[in-house]
Amino acid sequence: MIRPNYYNGIIERYRDRLPVDEETRVITLCEGDTALIRLENIEKEIGLGIELYAKFEGLNPTGSFKDRGMTMAVTQAVSEGAQAIICASTGNTSASAAAYAARAGIRAFVLIPQGKIALGKLAQAMIEGACVIQIKGNFDDGMRIVKEVAAAAPVTIVNSINPYRLQGQKTAAFEIIDALGRAPDIHGIPVGNAGNISAYWVGYSEYAAVLPATASCSFCEERCRYPSAAVVQGRPRMFGYQAAGAAPFIRGEMVDDPETVATAIRIGRPQSWDLAWAAVNESGGAFASLSDEEILKTQRMLAEKEGIFCEPASAISVGGVLRDVKNGTIAPGSLITCTLTGHGLKDPDTAIKQSEGPVIEIPAELDAVKRAILENL
Ligand SMILES: *Cc1c(COP(=O)(O)O)cnc(C)c1O
């Protein structure tokens, strides 16, 4: 029995728009329903009548948006009788896969690039009981191997090439429209493997009762139930942001040795290449890149000005739209939403390294503390 006011995750909330049946056993951690935070202080600074919101996906149960996709992918895998799931990951997919596998009582195998994932993410996958396989290679190497393994062994891939992942992740777009009562003009989002930008575009399109080009995937031909009536008119322009050292969409070709401080998007061979291009082109949006320096500066700014602690990879969305407002790419008066994909606590090392806030060491005495306060007011 589910109590009437008990929130039980995205599948229950958007059941009629997701590929589940009455009898499906739903594997959920009550993901979704994340805060859409108005960035009041940044808005004031930038002016120009910009209305700016952050969809803080770090507030999901494992601290990233991956949970929206994972509840759907693991629910489907379990309904097909899978005993094990597998993924390549820059960290957050492994944390999420491990959690939902634990919940379902099945095994999770996760391939991660050695030394290149934030410590919090590794801690999650380990304590949630996943089999953690560190490879001496990057995410793209892991992805290639996972595809080969899944073709030969009885494991279900839960990377975003699994179409159920995108179905779950499209619900973030629904939530944004449900909260605002309209579609934003602009949506800014970090792009790594490019599943999420594709999923948002499906979600926005579905609420506008438009079939996106992305609906031509085999999954959608079979299972998508697009509504006949539009919930809102119009869809946002999609702006996808990449780290300069891992920017295949800006270069127009795959990148062999991606490098960036934003490890969650350290990907050179995005799997959802065509879907992401379709989202940007159909929506009249664009791809752009930011330097590591700009990324970290924005992460710090969000923390200092709005009290929001997100991952470096997440901050790129806000950094990107602010730059595009300043350079005129985004028009004054626009309503902008940005996805903050993951929580800053995942990667405390990077945060501490670049923090300017003083840490003062003094004796445990009243006078010393008083002095410290007066000197730093
Ligand atoms: C996975 C992830 C991304 C990239 O999302 P894609 O769907 O791979 O483009 C960005 N930020 C964070 C924090 C992530 O975990």
mmCIF file of C-alpha atoms and ligand atoms in Angstrom:
data_model
loop_
_atom_site.group_PDB
_atom_site.id
_atom_site.type_symbol
_atom_site.label_atom_id
_atom_site.label_comp_id
_atom_site.label_asym_id
_atom_site.label_seq_id
_atom_site.Cartn_x
_atom_site.Cartn_y
_atom_site.Cartn_z
ATOM 1 C CA MET A 1 0.000 0.000 0.000
ATOM 2 C CA ILE A 2 1.270 3.472 -0.846
ATOM 3 C CA ARG A 3 -0.015 6.228 1.435
ATOM 4 C CA PRO A 4 -1.777 8.991 -0.477
ATOM 5 C CA ASN A 5 0.730 11.763 0.183
ATOM 6 C CA TYR A 6 3.830 9.618 0.200
ATOM 7 C CA TYR A 7 6.231 10.602 -2.580
ATOM 8 C CA ASN A 8 7.579 7.425 -4.120
ATOM 9 C CA GLY A 9 9.865 8.487 -6.941
ATOM 10 C CA ILE A 10 9.585 9.445 -10.587
ATOM 11 C CA ILE A 11 8.056 6.243 -11.902
ATOM 12 C CA GLU A 12 4.997 6.564 -9.667
ATOM 13 C CA ARG A 13 4.746 10.287 -10.324
ATOM 14 C CA TYR A 14 4.954 10.025 -14.118
ATOM 15 C CA ARG A 15 3.719 6.483 -14.516
ATOM 16 C CA ASP A 16 1.516 7.230 -17.543
ATOM 17 C CA ARG A 17 4.514 8.644 -19.432
ATOM 18 C CA LEU A 18 6.952 5.829 -18.679
ATOM 19 C CA PRO A 19 7.267 2.269 -19.987
ATOM 20 C CA VAL A 20 5.899 0.393 -16.958
ATOM 21 C CA ASP A 21 2.843 -1.795 -16.463
ATOM 22 C CA GLU A 22 0.526 -2.219 -13.494
ATOM 23 C CA GLU A 23 2.385 -5.346 -12.367
ATOM 24 C CA THR A 24 5.914 -3.969 -12.763
ATOM 25 C CA ARG A 25 7.954 -4.167 -9.578
ATOM 26 C CA VAL A 26 9.325 -0.634 -9.289
ATOM 27 C CA ILE A 27 12.863 -0.293 -7.933
ATOM 28 C CA THR A 28 13.009 3.170 -6.418
ATOM 29 C CA LEU A 29 14.855 5.258 -3.837
ATOM 30 C CA CYS A 30 12.282 8.077 -4.064
ATOM 31 C CA GLU A 31 14.484 9.926 -6.578
ATOM 32 C CA GLY A 32 13.385 13.083 -8.356
ATOM 33 C CA ASP A 33 11.219 15.934 -7.026
ATOM 34 C CA THR A 34 14.433 17.943 -6.741
ATOM 35 C CA ALA A 35 14.553 21.641 -5.947
ATOM 36 C CA LEU A 36 14.339 24.242 -8.713
ATOM 37 C CA ILE A 37 16.238 27.037 -7.024
ATOM 38 C CA ARG A 38 15.963 30.621 -8.243
ATOM 39 C CA LEU A 39 19.464 32.116 -8.388
ATOM 40 C CA GLU A 40 18.386 35.475 -6.930
ATOM 41 C CA ASN A 41 21.778 36.923 -6.145
ATOM 42 C CA ILE A 42 23.332 36.031 -9.476
ATOM 43 C CA GLU A 43 20.230 37.364 -11.253
ATOM 44 C CA LYS A 44 20.680 40.727 -9.542
ATOM 45 C CA GLU A 45 24.267 40.928 -10.650
ATOM 46 C CA ILE A 46 23.666 40.024 -14.251
ATOM 47 C CA GLY A 47 20.511 42.142 -14.639
ATOM 48 C CA LEU A 48 19.042 42.386 -18.183
ATOM 49 C CA GLY A 49 15.730 40.983 -16.937
ATOM 50 C CA ILE A 50 17.143 37.481 -16.830
ATOM 51 C CA GLU A 51 15.197 34.951 -14.757
ATOM 52 C CA LEU A 52 17.536 32.141 -13.740
ATOM 53 C CA TYR A 53 16.856 28.805 -12.050
ATOM 54 C CA ALA A 54 19.007 25.835 -11.105
ATOM 55 C CA LYS A 55 17.538 22.333 -11.101
ATOM 56 C CA PHE A 56 19.660 20.917 -8.302
ATOM 57 C CA GLU A 57 19.998 17.252 -9.175
ATOM 58 C CA GLY A 58 22.600 16.814 -6.458
ATOM 59 C CA LEU A 59 19.564 16.396 -4.203
ATOM 60 C CA ASN A 60 18.795 12.947 -5.590
ATOM 61 C CA PRO A 61 19.344 9.937 -3.302
ATOM 62 C CA THR A 62 22.858 9.159 -4.523
ATOM 63 C CA GLY A 63 23.642 12.800 -5.244
ATOM 64 C CA SER A 64 23.248 13.011 -9.008
ATOM 65 C CA PHE A 65 20.646 12.941 -11.792
ATOM 66 C CA LYS A 66 21.768 9.411 -12.683
ATOM 67 C CA ASP A 67 19.181 8.131 -10.189
ATOM 68 C CA ARG A 68 16.302 9.174 -12.468
ATOM 69 C CA GLY A 69 17.640 6.992 -15.216
ATOM 70 C CA MET A 70 18.748 4.205 -12.924
ATOM 71 C CA THR A 71 15.339 3.651 -11.308
ATOM 72 C CA MET A 72 13.910 3.068 -14.792
ATOM 73 C CA ALA A 73 16.826 0.978 -16.116
ATOM 74 C CA VAL A 74 17.007 -1.271 -13.054
ATOM 75 C CA THR A 75 13.226 -1.616 -12.866
ATOM 76 C CA GLN A 76 13.267 -2.802 -16.478
ATOM 77 C CA ALA A 77 16.290 -5.075 -15.976
ATOM 78 C CA VAL A 78 14.646 -6.756 -12.977
ATOM 79 C CA SER A 79 11.370 -7.186 -14.844
ATOM 80 C CA GLU A 80 13.333 -8.991 -17.575
ATOM 81 C CA GLY A 81 14.862 -11.286 -14.936
ATOM 82 C CA ALA A 82 18.386 -9.826 -14.947
ATOM 83 C CA GLN A 83 20.647 -10.995 -12.125
ATOM 84 C CA ALA A 84 23.386 -8.442 -12.748
ATOM 85 C CA ILE A 85 23.960 -5.007 -14.235
ATOM 86 C CA ILE A 86 27.135 -3.422 -15.548
ATOM 87 C CA CYS A 87 28.306 0.069 -16.451
ATOM 88 C CA ALA A 88 31.340 2.127 -17.299
ATOM 89 C CA SER A 89 31.395 5.274 -15.240
ATOM 90 C CA THR A 90 33.161 8.509 -14.456
ATOM 91 C CA GLY A 91 31.767 7.937 -10.955
ATOM 92 C CA ASN A 92 28.143 8.908 -10.568
ATOM 93 C CA THR A 93 26.677 6.153 -12.724
ATOM 94 C CA SER A 94 28.580 3.599 -10.652
ATOM 95 C CA ALA A 95 27.293 5.080 -7.379
ATOM 96 C CA SER A 96 23.743 5.042 -8.687
ATOM 97 C CA ALA A 97 23.941 1.581 -10.268
ATOM 98 C CA ALA A 98 25.359 0.182 -7.030
ATOM 99 C CA ALA A 99 22.533 1.692 -4.973
ATOM 100 C CA TYR A 100 19.676 0.522 -7.191
ATOM 101 C CA ALA A 101 21.222 -2.941 -7.568
ATOM 102 C CA ALA A 102 21.429 -3.202 -3.775
ATOM 103 C CA ARG A 103 17.792 -2.148 -3.559
ATOM 104 C CA ALA A 104 16.796 -4.769 -6.129
ATOM 105 C CA GLY A 105 18.980 -7.501 -4.645
ATOM 106 C CA ILE A 106 21.051 -8.014 -7.790
ATOM 107 C CA ARG A 107 24.762 -7.654 -8.549
ATOM 108 C CA ALA A 108 26.395 -4.515 -9.960
ATOM 109 C CA PHE A 109 29.695 -4.437 -11.829
ATOM 110 C CA VAL A 110 31.209 -1.009 -12.364
ATOM 111 C CA LEU A 111 34.227 -0.077 -14.484
ATOM 112 C CA ILE A 112 35.926 3.132 -13.476
ATOM 113 C CA PRO A 113 39.052 4.916 -14.677
ATOM 114 C CA GLN A 114 41.767 4.445 -12.099
ATOM 115 C CA GLY A 115 42.610 7.613 -10.175
ATOM 116 C CA LYS A 116 40.183 9.742 -12.177
ATOM 117 C CA ILE A 117 36.991 9.589 -10.163
ATOM 118 C CA ALA A 118 36.039 11.738 -7.195
ATOM 119 C CA LEU A 119 36.561 9.919 -3.921
ATOM 120 C CA GLY A 120 32.970 10.273 -2.694
ATOM 121 C CA LYS A 121 31.690 8.396 -5.740
ATOM 122 C CA LEU A 122 34.117 5.540 -5.212
ATOM 123 C CA ALA A 123 33.076 5.365 -1.540
ATOM 124 C CA GLN A 124 29.422 5.071 -2.577
ATOM 125 C CA ALA A 125 29.970 2.246 -5.046
ATOM 126 C CA MET A 126 32.120 0.357 -2.548
ATOM 127 C CA ILE A 127 29.839 0.555 0.468
ATOM 128 C CA GLU A 128 26.782 -0.210 -1.644
ATOM 129 C CA GLY A 129 28.411 -3.535 -2.435
ATOM 130 C CA ALA A 130 29.191 -3.167 -6.136
ATOM 131 C CA CYS A 131 32.047 -5.096 -7.676
ATOM 132 C CA VAL A 132 34.358 -2.172 -8.479
ATOM 133 C CA ILE A 133 36.718 -2.753 -11.383
ATOM 134 C CA GLN A 134 39.354 -0.061 -11.844
ATOM 135 C CA ILE A 135 40.818 0.031 -15.321
ATOM 136 C CA LYS A 136 44.047 1.618 -16.450
ATOM 137 C CA GLY A 137 42.219 3.646 -19.060
ATOM 138 C CA ASN A 138 39.550 6.341 -19.330
ATOM 139 C CA PHE A 139 35.751 6.258 -19.491
ATOM 140 C CA ASP A 140 35.738 5.673 -23.245
ATOM 141 C CA ASP A 141 37.903 2.562 -22.837
ATOM 142 C CA GLY A 142 35.531 1.328 -20.136
ATOM 143 C CA MET A 143 32.493 1.942 -22.328
ATOM 144 C CA ARG A 144 33.969 -0.049 -25.200
ATOM 145 C CA ILE A 145 34.784 -2.988 -22.913
ATOM 146 C CA VAL A 146 31.355 -2.926 -21.226
ATOM 147 C CA LYS A 147 29.636 -3.210 -24.608
ATOM 148 C CA GLU A 148 31.798 -6.192 -25.516
ATOM 149 C CA VAL A 149 31.281 -7.896 -22.145
ATOM 150 C CA ALA A 150 27.504 -7.445 -22.212
ATOM 151 C CA ALA A 151 27.335 -9.092 -25.622
ATOM 152 C CA ALA A 152 29.020 -12.199 -24.181
ATOM 153 C CA ALA A 153 27.874 -12.397 -20.523
ATOM 154 C CA PRO A 154 24.460 -12.304 -18.790
ATOM 155 C CA VAL A 155 24.649 -8.710 -17.589
ATOM 156 C CA THR A 156 22.462 -5.734 -18.502
ATOM 157 C CA ILE A 157 24.196 -2.475 -19.462
ATOM 158 C CA VAL A 158 22.867 0.485 -17.474
ATOM 159 C CA ASN A 159 24.850 3.208 -19.196
ATOM 160 C CA SER A 160 22.770 5.789 -21.017
ATOM 161 C CA ILE A 161 22.904 3.726 -24.222
ATOM 162 C CA ASN A 162 20.219 1.784 -22.340
ATOM 163 C CA PRO A 163 17.117 3.612 -23.653
ATOM 164 C CA TYR A 164 15.294 3.207 -20.325
ATOM 165 C CA ARG A 165 17.871 5.509 -18.747
ATOM 166 C CA LEU A 166 16.806 8.383 -20.990
ATOM 167 C CA GLN A 167 13.143 7.647 -20.334
ATOM 168 C CA GLY A 168 13.722 8.090 -16.614
ATOM 169 C CA GLN A 169 15.872 11.177 -17.065
ATOM 170 C CA LYS A 170 13.291 12.972 -19.215
ATOM 171 C CA THR A 171 11.217 13.440 -16.034
ATOM 172 C CA ALA A 172 13.490 16.295 -14.946
ATOM 173 C CA ALA A 173 12.079 18.359 -17.831
ATOM 174 C CA PHE A 174 8.555 17.496 -16.713
ATOM 175 C CA GLU A 175 9.326 18.677 -13.185
ATOM 176 C CA ILE A 176 10.721 21.968 -14.455
ATOM 177 C CA ILE A 177 7.592 22.701 -16.472
ATOM 178 C CA ASP A 178 5.334 21.518 -13.648
ATOM 179 C CA ALA A 179 7.117 23.988 -11.350
ATOM 180 C CA LEU A 180 7.226 26.976 -13.712
ATOM 181 C CA GLY A 181 3.909 26.477 -15.467
ATOM 182 C CA ARG A 182 5.680 27.012 -18.784
ATOM 183 C CA ALA A 183 8.733 25.874 -20.703
ATOM 184 C CA PRO A 184 11.908 27.886 -20.133
ATOM 185 C CA ASP A 185 13.311 29.891 -23.066
ATOM 186 C CA ILE A 186 16.761 28.425 -22.583
ATOM 187 C CA HIS A 187 17.979 25.265 -20.917
ATOM 188 C CA GLY A 188 21.702 24.973 -20.112
ATOM 189 C CA ILE A 189 23.191 21.577 -19.326
ATOM 190 C CA PRO A 190 26.618 19.913 -18.964
ATOM 191 C CA VAL A 191 27.419 17.398 -21.701
ATOM 192 C CA GLY A 192 29.616 14.339 -21.245
ATOM 193 C CA ASN A 193 28.274 11.135 -22.702
ATOM 194 C CA ALA A 194 25.353 13.291 -23.949
ATOM 195 C CA GLY A 195 22.519 11.139 -22.630
ATOM 196 C CA ASN A 196 21.060 13.775 -20.364
ATOM 197 C CA ILE A 197 20.730 16.568 -22.928
ATOM 198 C CA SER A 198 18.980 14.038 -25.177
ATOM 199 C CA ALA A 199 16.664 12.965 -22.349
ATOM 200 C CA TYR A 200 15.651 16.537 -21.492
ATOM 201 C CA TRP A 201 14.846 17.143 -25.127
ATOM 202 C CA VAL A 202 12.572 14.089 -25.184
ATOM 203 C CA GLY A 203 10.888 15.340 -22.004
ATOM 204 C CA TYR A 204 10.380 18.896 -23.226
ATOM 205 C CA SER A 205 9.129 17.622 -26.559
ATOM 206 C CA GLU A 206 6.708 15.233 -24.943
ATOM 207 C CA TYR A 207 5.156 17.971 -22.793
ATOM 208 C CA ALA A 208 4.797 20.128 -25.909
ATOM 209 C CA ALA A 209 3.205 17.141 -27.684
ATOM 210 C CA VAL A 210 5.877 17.293 -30.376
ATOM 211 C CA LEU A 211 7.729 14.269 -31.626
ATOM 212 C CA PRO A 212 11.442 15.069 -31.530
ATOM 213 C CA ALA A 213 13.805 13.591 -34.088
ATOM 214 C CA THR A 214 15.172 11.688 -31.117
ATOM 215 C CA ALA A 215 11.944 9.686 -31.045
ATOM 216 C CA SER A 216 13.201 7.693 -33.981
ATOM 217 C CA CYS A 217 15.241 5.491 -31.660
ATOM 218 C CA SER A 218 14.042 1.910 -31.720
ATOM 219 C CA PHE A 219 12.881 2.182 -28.133
ATOM 220 C CA CYS A 220 10.526 5.050 -28.844
ATOM 221 C CA GLU A 221 9.010 3.396 -31.885
ATOM 222 C CA GLU A 222 7.974 0.532 -29.649
ATOM 223 C CA ARG A 223 7.085 1.969 -26.311
ATOM 224 C CA CYS A 224 6.846 5.743 -26.168
ATOM 225 C CA ARG A 225 3.358 7.005 -25.562
ATOM 226 C CA TYR A 226 3.359 10.598 -26.619
ATOM 227 C CA PRO A 227 0.295 12.454 -25.418
ATOM 228 C CA SER A 228 -2.062 13.968 -27.919
ATOM 229 C CA ALA A 229 -2.625 17.127 -25.892
ATOM 230 C CA ALA A 230 0.168 19.560 -25.114
ATOM 231 C CA VAL A 231 0.837 20.450 -21.470
ATOM 232 C CA VAL A 232 2.602 23.636 -22.596
ATOM 233 C CA GLN A 233 3.331 25.467 -25.800
ATOM 234 C CA GLY A 234 6.905 25.599 -26.942
ATOM 235 C CA ARG A 235 10.220 24.093 -26.005
ATOM 236 C CA PRO A 236 13.455 25.681 -24.784
ATOM 237 C CA ARG A 237 16.585 26.155 -26.838
ATOM 238 C CA MET A 238 19.070 23.585 -25.558
ATOM 239 C CA PHE A 239 22.575 24.823 -24.728
ATOM 240 C CA GLY A 240 25.092 22.024 -24.104
ATOM 241 C CA TYR A 241 28.361 22.879 -22.369
ATOM 242 C CA GLN A 242 31.566 20.875 -22.424
ATOM 243 C CA ALA A 243 34.959 21.214 -20.770
ATOM 244 C CA ALA A 244 37.505 22.628 -23.220
ATOM 245 C CA GLY A 245 39.759 19.577 -22.818
ATOM 246 C CA ALA A 246 36.892 17.160 -23.453
ATOM 247 C CA ALA A 247 34.828 18.895 -26.111
ATOM 248 C CA PRO A 248 34.057 16.581 -29.048
ATOM 249 C CA PHE A 249 30.807 18.428 -29.864
ATOM 250 C CA ILE A 250 32.638 21.724 -30.248
ATOM 251 C CA ARG A 251 35.447 20.158 -32.257
ATOM 252 C CA GLY A 252 32.965 18.223 -34.378
ATOM 253 C CA GLU A 253 34.810 14.955 -33.879
ATOM 254 C CA MET A 254 35.676 12.427 -31.208
ATOM 255 C CA VAL A 255 38.535 13.301 -28.843
ATOM 256 C CA ASP A 256 41.153 10.712 -27.940
ATOM 257 C CA ASP A 257 42.622 11.931 -24.672
ATOM 258 C CA PRO A 258 39.966 13.973 -22.880
ATOM 259 C CA GLU A 259 41.238 15.876 -19.852
ATOM 260 C CA THR A 260 39.446 18.163 -17.394
ATOM 261 C CA VAL A 261 39.118 18.843 -13.681
ATOM 262 C CA ALA A 262 35.402 18.133 -14.161
ATOM 263 C CA THR A 263 35.880 14.353 -14.074
ATOM 264 C CA ALA A 264 32.154 13.623 -14.511
ATOM 265 C CA ILE A 265 32.367 14.927 -18.091
ATOM 266 C CA ARG A 266 35.863 13.696 -18.942
ATOM 267 C CA ILE A 267 34.562 11.864 -22.017
ATOM 268 C CA GLY A 268 35.889 12.013 -25.562
ATOM 269 C CA ARG A 269 33.553 9.609 -27.352
ATOM 270 C CA PRO A 270 29.971 10.472 -26.383
ATOM 271 C CA GLN A 271 27.575 7.606 -27.002
ATOM 272 C CA SER A 272 24.507 9.773 -27.662
ATOM 273 C CA TRP A 273 26.223 11.783 -30.412
ATOM 274 C CA ASP A 274 23.318 11.876 -32.879
ATOM 275 C CA LEU A 275 20.591 12.377 -30.266
ATOM 276 C CA ALA A 276 22.442 15.311 -28.726
ATOM 277 C CA TRP A 277 23.037 16.967 -32.104
ATOM 278 C CA ALA A 278 19.338 16.529 -32.865
ATOM 279 C CA ALA A 279 18.398 18.178 -29.550
ATOM 280 C CA VAL A 280 20.622 21.186 -30.188
ATOM 281 C CA ASN A 281 19.761 21.587 -33.861
ATOM 282 C CA GLU A 282 16.004 21.094 -33.524
ATOM 283 C CA SER A 283 15.822 23.478 -30.605
ATOM 284 C CA GLY A 284 17.952 26.183 -32.179
ATOM 285 C CA GLY A 285 20.491 25.851 -29.380
ATOM 286 C CA ALA A 286 24.249 25.432 -29.397
ATOM 287 C CA PHE A 287 27.248 23.656 -27.935
ATOM 288 C CA ALA A 288 30.048 25.652 -26.319
ATOM 289 C CA SER A 289 33.044 24.928 -24.137
ATOM 290 C CA LEU A 290 34.465 26.395 -20.953
ATOM 291 C CA SER A 291 37.981 26.200 -19.545
ATOM 292 C CA ASP A 292 38.694 24.397 -16.296
ATOM 293 C CA GLU A 293 39.388 27.777 -14.758
ATOM 294 C CA GLU A 294 35.937 29.082 -15.738
ATOM 295 C CA ILE A 295 34.336 25.886 -14.437
ATOM 296 C CA LEU A 296 35.966 26.139 -11.014
ATOM 297 C CA LYS A 297 35.261 29.852 -10.795
ATOM 298 C CA THR A 298 31.566 29.193 -11.381
ATOM 299 C CA GLN A 299 31.522 26.358 -8.844
ATOM 300 C CA ARG A 300 32.945 28.728 -6.255
ATOM 301 C CA MET A 301 30.578 31.519 -7.230
ATOM 302 C CA LEU A 302 27.495 29.302 -6.840
ATOM 303 C CA ALA A 303 28.688 28.274 -3.393
ATOM 304 C CA GLU A 304 29.634 31.784 -2.256
ATOM 305 C CA LYS A 305 26.735 33.742 -3.760
ATOM 306 C CA GLU A 306 23.861 31.256 -3.543
ATOM 307 C CA GLY A 307 24.959 28.662 -0.997
ATOM 308 C CA ILE A 308 24.735 25.893 -3.568
ATOM 309 C CA PHE A 309 27.544 23.340 -3.553
ATOM 310 C CA CYS A 310 27.584 21.409 -6.810
ATOM 311 C CA GLU A 311 30.200 19.382 -8.649
ATOM 312 C CA PRO A 312 32.639 21.111 -11.013
ATOM 313 C CA ALA A 313 30.960 19.381 -13.978
ATOM 314 C CA SER A 314 27.591 20.759 -12.884
ATOM 315 C CA ALA A 315 28.753 24.353 -12.559
ATOM 316 C CA ILE A 316 29.577 24.460 -16.257
ATOM 317 C CA SER A 317 25.882 24.903 -17.093
ATOM 318 C CA VAL A 318 25.551 28.106 -15.082
ATOM 319 C CA GLY A 319 28.995 29.340 -16.183
ATOM 320 C CA GLY A 320 28.001 28.704 -19.779
ATOM 321 C CA VAL A 321 24.656 30.504 -19.764
ATOM 322 C CA LEU A 322 26.085 33.498 -17.889
ATOM 323 C CA ARG A 323 28.794 33.852 -20.515
ATOM 324 C CA ASP A 324 26.219 33.479 -23.292
ATOM 325 C CA VAL A 325 24.029 36.167 -21.706
ATOM 326 C CA LYS A 326 27.020 38.505 -21.527
ATOM 327 C CA ASN A 327 28.080 37.894 -25.120
ATOM 328 C CA GLY A 328 24.542 38.341 -26.430
ATOM 329 C CA THR A 329 23.936 34.762 -27.569
ATOM 330 C CA ILE A 330 21.109 34.590 -25.024
ATOM 331 C CA ALA A 331 18.632 37.476 -25.239
ATOM 332 C CA PRO A 332 17.808 39.822 -22.335
ATOM 333 C CA GLY A 333 14.583 38.923 -20.552
ATOM 334 C CA SER A 334 15.068 35.185 -21.065
ATOM 335 C CA LEU A 335 13.807 32.620 -18.594
ATOM 336 C CA ILE A 336 16.738 30.234 -18.163
ATOM 337 C CA THR A 337 16.971 26.907 -16.381
ATOM 338 C CA CYS A 338 20.247 25.091 -15.743
ATOM 339 C CA THR A 339 20.846 21.549 -14.595
ATOM 340 C CA LEU A 340 23.227 21.190 -11.677
ATOM 341 C CA THR A 341 23.901 17.532 -12.300
ATOM 342 C CA GLY A 342 25.619 16.422 -9.094
ATOM 343 C CA HIS A 343 26.418 17.317 -5.491
ATOM 344 C CA GLY A 344 29.654 19.039 -4.510
ATOM 345 C CA LEU A 345 30.198 16.689 -1.570
ATOM 346 C CA LYS A 346 31.148 14.002 -4.055
ATOM 347 C CA ASP A 347 34.462 15.721 -4.642
ATOM 348 C CA PRO A 348 35.620 17.506 -1.472
ATOM 349 C CA ASP A 349 39.269 17.504 -2.572
ATOM 350 C CA THR A 350 38.682 19.792 -5.536
ATOM 351 C CA ALA A 351 36.549 22.112 -3.413
ATOM 352 C CA ILE A 352 39.057 22.452 -0.602
ATOM 353 C CA LYS A 353 41.939 22.951 -3.005
ATOM 354 C CA GLN A 354 40.358 26.012 -4.547
ATOM 355 C CA SER A 355 38.607 27.532 -1.554
ATOM 356 C CA GLU A 356 39.616 30.991 -0.425
ATOM 357 C CA GLY A 357 37.669 31.036 2.833
ATOM 358 C CA PRO A 358 40.132 31.424 5.704
ATOM 359 C CA VAL A 359 40.766 28.495 8.013
ATOM 360 C CA ILE A 360 42.219 30.069 11.131
ATOM 361 C CA GLU A 361 44.189 28.155 13.725
ATOM 362 C CA ILE A 362 44.234 29.627 17.212
ATOM 363 C CA PRO A 363 44.369 28.476 20.834
ATOM 364 C CA ALA A 364 41.050 27.347 22.390
ATOM 365 C CA GLU A 365 40.620 30.653 24.235
ATOM 366 C CA LEU A 366 37.849 33.253 24.258
ATOM 367 C CA ASP A 367 40.121 36.200 23.507
ATOM 368 C CA ALA A 368 41.726 34.503 20.544
ATOM 369 C CA VAL A 369 38.331 33.637 19.071
ATOM 370 C CA LYS A 370 37.062 37.205 19.609
ATOM 371 C CA ARG A 371 40.106 38.584 17.839
ATOM 372 C CA ALA A 372 39.657 36.198 14.959
ATOM 373 C CA ILE A 373 36.039 37.307 14.525
ATOM 374 C CA LEU A 374 36.857 41.024 14.613
ATOM 375 C CA GLU A 375 39.692 40.587 12.125
ATOM 376 C CA ASN A 376 37.474 38.750 9.668
ATOM 377 C CA LEU A 377 34.150 40.599 9.869
HETATM 378 C C1 LIG B 1 26.942 11.922 -15.835
HETATM 379 C C2 LIG B 1 27.198 13.324 -15.460
HETATM 380 C C3 LIG B 1 27.241 14.356 -16.409
HETATM 381 C C4 LIG B 1 27.150 14.115 -17.891
HETATM 382 O O1 LIG B 1 25.895 13.656 -18.298
HETATM 383 P P1 LIG B 1 25.788 12.933 -19.740
HETATM 384 O O2 LIG B 1 24.420 12.413 -19.779
HETATM 385 O O3 LIG B 1 26.833 11.867 -19.721
HETATM 386 O O4 LIG B 1 26.073 13.962 -20.750
HETATM 387 C C5 LIG B 1 27.418 15.646 -15.968
HETATM 388 N N1 LIG B 1 27.567 15.933 -14.667
HETATM 389 C C6 LIG B 1 27.537 14.969 -13.722
HETATM 390 C C7 LIG B 1 27.721 15.358 -12.301
HETATM 391 C C8 LIG B 1 27.356 13.640 -14.086
HETATM 392 O O5 LIG B 1 27.341 12.704 -13.151
#
